[in-house]
Coordinates of N, CA and C in Angstrom, one line a residue:
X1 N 106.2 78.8 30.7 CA 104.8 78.5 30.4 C 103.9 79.2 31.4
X2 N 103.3 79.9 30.7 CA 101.8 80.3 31.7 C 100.7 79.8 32.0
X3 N 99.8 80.2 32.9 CA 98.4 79.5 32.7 C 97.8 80.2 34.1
X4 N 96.9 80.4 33.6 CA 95.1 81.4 33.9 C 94.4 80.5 34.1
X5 N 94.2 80.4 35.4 CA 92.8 79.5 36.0 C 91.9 80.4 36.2
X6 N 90.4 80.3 36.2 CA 89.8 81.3 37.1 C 88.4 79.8 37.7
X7 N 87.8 80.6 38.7 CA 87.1 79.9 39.3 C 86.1 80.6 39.6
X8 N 85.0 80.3 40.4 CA 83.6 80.7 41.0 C 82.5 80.9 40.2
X9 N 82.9 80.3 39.0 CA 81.6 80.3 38.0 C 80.1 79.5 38.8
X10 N 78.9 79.6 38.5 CA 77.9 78.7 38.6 C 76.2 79.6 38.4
X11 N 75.5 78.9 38.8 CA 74.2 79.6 38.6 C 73.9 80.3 39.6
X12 N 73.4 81.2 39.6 CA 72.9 82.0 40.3 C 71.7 82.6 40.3
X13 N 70.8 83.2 41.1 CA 69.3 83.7 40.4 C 69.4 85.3 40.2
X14 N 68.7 85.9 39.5 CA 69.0 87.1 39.4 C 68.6 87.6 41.0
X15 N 69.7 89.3 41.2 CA 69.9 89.7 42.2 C 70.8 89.2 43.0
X16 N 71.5 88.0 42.8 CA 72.2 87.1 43.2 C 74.0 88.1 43.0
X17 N 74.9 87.5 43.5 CA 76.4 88.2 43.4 C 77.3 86.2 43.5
X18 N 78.1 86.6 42.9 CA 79.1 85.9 42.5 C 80.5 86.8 42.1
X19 N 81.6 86.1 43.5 CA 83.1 86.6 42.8 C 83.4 85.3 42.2
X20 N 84.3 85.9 40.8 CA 85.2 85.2 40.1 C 86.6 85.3 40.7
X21 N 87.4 84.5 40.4 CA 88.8 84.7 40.8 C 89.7 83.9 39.1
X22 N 90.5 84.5 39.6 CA 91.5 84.0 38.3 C 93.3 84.5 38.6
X23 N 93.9 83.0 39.0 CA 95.1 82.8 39.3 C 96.0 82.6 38.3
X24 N 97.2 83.2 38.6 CA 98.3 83.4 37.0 C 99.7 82.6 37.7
X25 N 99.7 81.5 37.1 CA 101.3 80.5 37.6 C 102.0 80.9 36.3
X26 N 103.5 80.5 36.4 CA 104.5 80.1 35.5 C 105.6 80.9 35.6
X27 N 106.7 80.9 35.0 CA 107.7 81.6 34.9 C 107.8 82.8 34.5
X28 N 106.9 83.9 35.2 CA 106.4 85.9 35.5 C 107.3 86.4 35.8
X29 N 108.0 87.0 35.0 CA 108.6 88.3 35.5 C 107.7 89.6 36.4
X30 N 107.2 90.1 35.6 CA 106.0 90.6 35.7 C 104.6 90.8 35.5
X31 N 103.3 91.3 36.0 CA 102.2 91.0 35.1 C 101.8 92.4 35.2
X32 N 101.3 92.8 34.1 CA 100.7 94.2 33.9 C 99.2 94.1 34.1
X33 N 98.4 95.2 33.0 CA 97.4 94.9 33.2 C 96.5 93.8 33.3
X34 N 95.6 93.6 34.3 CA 95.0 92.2 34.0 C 93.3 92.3 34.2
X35 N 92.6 91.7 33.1 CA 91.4 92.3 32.7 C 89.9 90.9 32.4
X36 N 89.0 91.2 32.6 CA 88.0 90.0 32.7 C 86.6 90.4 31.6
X37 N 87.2 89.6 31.0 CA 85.8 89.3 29.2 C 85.1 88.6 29.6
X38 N 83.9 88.5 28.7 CA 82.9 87.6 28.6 C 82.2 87.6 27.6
X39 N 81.8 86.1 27.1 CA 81.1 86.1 25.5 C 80.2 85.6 25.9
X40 N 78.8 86.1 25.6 CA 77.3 84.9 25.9 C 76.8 84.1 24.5
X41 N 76.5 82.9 24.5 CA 76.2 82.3 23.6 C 75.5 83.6 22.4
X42 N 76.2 83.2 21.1 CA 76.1 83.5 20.1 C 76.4 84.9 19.9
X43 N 77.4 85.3 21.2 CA 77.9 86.9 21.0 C 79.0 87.4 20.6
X44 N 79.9 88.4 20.5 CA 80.9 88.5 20.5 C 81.5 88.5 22.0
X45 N 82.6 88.2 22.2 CA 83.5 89.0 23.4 C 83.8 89.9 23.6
X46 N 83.3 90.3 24.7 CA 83.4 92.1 25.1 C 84.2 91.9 26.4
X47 N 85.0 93.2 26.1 CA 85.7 93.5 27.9 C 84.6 94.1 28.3
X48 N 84.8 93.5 29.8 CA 83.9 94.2 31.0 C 84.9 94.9 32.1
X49 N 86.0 94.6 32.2 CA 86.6 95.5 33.3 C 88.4 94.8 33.0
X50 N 88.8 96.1 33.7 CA 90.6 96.0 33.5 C 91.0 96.7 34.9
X51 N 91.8 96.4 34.9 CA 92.8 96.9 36.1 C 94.1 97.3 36.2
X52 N 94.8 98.0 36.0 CA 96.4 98.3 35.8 C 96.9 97.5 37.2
X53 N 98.3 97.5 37.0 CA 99.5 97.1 38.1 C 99.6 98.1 39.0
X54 N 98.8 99.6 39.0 CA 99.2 100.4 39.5 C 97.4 100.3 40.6
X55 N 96.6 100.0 40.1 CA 95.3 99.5 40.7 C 94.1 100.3 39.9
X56 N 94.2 101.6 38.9 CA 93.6 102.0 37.8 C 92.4 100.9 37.3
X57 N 91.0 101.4 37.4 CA 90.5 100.6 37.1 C 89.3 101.3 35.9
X58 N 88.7 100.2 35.0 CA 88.0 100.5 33.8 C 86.9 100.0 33.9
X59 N 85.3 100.3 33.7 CA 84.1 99.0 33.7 C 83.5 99.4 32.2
X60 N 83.0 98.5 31.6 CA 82.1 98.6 30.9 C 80.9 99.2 31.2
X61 N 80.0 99.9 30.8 CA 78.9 100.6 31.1 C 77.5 99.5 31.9
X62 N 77.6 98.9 31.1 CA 76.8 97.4 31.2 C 76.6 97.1 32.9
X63 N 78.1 96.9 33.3 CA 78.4 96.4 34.5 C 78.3 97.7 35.4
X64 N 79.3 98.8 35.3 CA 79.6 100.0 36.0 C 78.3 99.9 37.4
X65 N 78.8 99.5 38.4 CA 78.1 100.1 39.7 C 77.8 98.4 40.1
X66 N 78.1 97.8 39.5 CA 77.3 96.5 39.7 C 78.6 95.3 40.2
X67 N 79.8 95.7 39.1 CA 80.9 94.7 39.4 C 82.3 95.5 39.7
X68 N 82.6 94.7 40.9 CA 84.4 95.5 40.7 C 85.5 94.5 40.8
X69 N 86.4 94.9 40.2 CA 87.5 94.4 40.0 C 88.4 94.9 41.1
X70 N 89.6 93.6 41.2 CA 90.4 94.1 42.5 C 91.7 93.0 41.8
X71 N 92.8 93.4 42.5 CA 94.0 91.8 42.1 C 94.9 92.0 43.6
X72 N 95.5 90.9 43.8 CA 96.0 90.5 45.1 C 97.7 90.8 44.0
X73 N 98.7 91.2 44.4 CA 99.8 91.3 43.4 C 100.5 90.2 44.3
X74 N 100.5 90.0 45.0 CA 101.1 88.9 45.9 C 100.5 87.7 45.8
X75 N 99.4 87.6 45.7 CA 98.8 86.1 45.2 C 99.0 85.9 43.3
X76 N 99.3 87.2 42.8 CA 99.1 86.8 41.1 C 98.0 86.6 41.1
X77 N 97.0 87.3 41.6 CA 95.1 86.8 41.4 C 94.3 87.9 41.0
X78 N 93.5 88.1 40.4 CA 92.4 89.1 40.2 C 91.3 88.9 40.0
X79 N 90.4 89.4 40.4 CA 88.9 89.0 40.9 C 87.4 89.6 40.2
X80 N 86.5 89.3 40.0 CA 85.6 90.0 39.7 C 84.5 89.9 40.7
X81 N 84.6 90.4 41.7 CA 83.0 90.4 42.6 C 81.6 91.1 41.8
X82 N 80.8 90.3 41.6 CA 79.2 90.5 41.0 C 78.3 90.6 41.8
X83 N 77.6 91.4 41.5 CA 76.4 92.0 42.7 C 75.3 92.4 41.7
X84 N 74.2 92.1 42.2 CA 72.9 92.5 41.6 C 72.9 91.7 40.1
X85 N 73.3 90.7 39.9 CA 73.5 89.9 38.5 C 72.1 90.1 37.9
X86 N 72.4 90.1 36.2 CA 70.7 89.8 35.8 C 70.9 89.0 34.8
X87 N 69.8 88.6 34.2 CA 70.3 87.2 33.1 C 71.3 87.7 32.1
X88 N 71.1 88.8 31.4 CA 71.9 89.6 30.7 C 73.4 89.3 31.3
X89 N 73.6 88.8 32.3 CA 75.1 88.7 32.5 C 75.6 87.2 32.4
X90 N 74.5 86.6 31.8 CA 75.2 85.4 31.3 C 76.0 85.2 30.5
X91 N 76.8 84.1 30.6 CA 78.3 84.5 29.6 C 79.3 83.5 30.2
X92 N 80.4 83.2 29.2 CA 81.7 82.3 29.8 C 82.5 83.8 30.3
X93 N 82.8 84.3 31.3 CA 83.7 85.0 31.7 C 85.2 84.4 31.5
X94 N 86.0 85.4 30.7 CA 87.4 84.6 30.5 C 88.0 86.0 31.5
X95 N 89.6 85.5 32.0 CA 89.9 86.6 32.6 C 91.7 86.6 31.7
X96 N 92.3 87.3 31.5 CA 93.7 87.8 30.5 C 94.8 88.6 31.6
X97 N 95.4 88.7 30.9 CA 96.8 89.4 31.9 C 98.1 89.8 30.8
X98 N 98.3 90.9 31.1 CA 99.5 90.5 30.1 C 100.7 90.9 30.9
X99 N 101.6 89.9 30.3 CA 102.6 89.3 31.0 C 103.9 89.3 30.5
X100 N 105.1 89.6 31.3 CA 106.5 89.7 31.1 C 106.9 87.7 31.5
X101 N 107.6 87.7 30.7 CA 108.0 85.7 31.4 C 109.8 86.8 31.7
X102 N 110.1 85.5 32.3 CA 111.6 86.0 33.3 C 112.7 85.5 32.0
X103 N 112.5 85.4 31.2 CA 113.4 84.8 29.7 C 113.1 85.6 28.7
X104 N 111.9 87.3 28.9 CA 112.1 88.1 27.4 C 111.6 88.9 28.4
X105 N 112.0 90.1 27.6 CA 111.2 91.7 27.9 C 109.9 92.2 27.4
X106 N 109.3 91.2 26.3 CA 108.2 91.3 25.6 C 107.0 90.9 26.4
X107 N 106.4 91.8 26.6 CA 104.7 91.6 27.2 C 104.0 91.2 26.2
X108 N 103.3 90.0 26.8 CA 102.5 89.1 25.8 C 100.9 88.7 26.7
X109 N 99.5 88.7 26.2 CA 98.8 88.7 26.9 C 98.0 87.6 26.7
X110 N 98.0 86.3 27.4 CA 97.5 85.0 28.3 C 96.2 85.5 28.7
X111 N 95.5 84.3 28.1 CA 94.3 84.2 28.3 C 93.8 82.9 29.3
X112 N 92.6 82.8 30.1 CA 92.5 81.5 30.9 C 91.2 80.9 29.8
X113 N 91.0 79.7 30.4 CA 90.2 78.4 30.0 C 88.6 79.0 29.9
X114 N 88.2 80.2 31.0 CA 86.7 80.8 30.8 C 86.2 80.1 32.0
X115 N 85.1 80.1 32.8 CA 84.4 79.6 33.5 C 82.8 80.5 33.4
X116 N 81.6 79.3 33.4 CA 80.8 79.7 32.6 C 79.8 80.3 34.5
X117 N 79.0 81.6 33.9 CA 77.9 82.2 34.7 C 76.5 82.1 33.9
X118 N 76.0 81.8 34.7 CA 74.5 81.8 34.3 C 73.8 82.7 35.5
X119 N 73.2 83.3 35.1 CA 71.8 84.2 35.6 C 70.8 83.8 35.1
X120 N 69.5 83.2 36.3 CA 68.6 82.7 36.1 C 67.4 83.7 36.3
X121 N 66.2 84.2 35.5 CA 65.4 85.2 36.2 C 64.3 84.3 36.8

């Protein structure tokens, strides 16, 4: 069994920065890419940034210059530090990973619970 916590959600005012974190427990063989979405009321879910196991990293245009992604491979953690937030980045940020368990060879990609950001202008 897996499970994706992430934390550091809350309000913020615009200009404001907020890191997220999001920790990966259970029976891992390995974890590959691991990557952080977000849906704002009444939107779709869009990726905003990914990360390979090798440290390769991807941003959304949206974000690019504003947010970076990092992962501790020894903690099982990956992070989204936010800087210069604007309301536009309101949203439940979910963060995913896809994952080898130590009982198959098949990578399968686990999603966490979301923790919600608000940007206030």
């Amino acid at each position: 069994q897996v499970q994706l916590v992430e934390s550091g959600g809350g309000l913020v005012q615009a200009g404001g920065s907020l890191r997220l974190s999001c920790t990966t427990s259970g029976s891992i063989f390995s974890i590959y890419t691991m990557s952080w979405y977000r849906q704002a009321a009444g939107k779709q879910r869009e990726l905003v940034a990914t990360i390979t196991s090798g440290g390769s990293t991807n941003y959304a245009d949206s974000v690019k210059g504003r947010f970076t992604i990092s992962r501790d491979n020894a903690k099982n953690t990956v992070y989204l530090q936010m800087n210069s937030l604007k309301p536009e980045d309101t949203a439940v940020y979910y963060c995913s990973a896809v994952i080898s368990l130590r009982d198959s060879e098949s990578r399968y990609k686990y999603w966490g619970q979301g923790t919600q950001v608000t940007v206030s202008s």
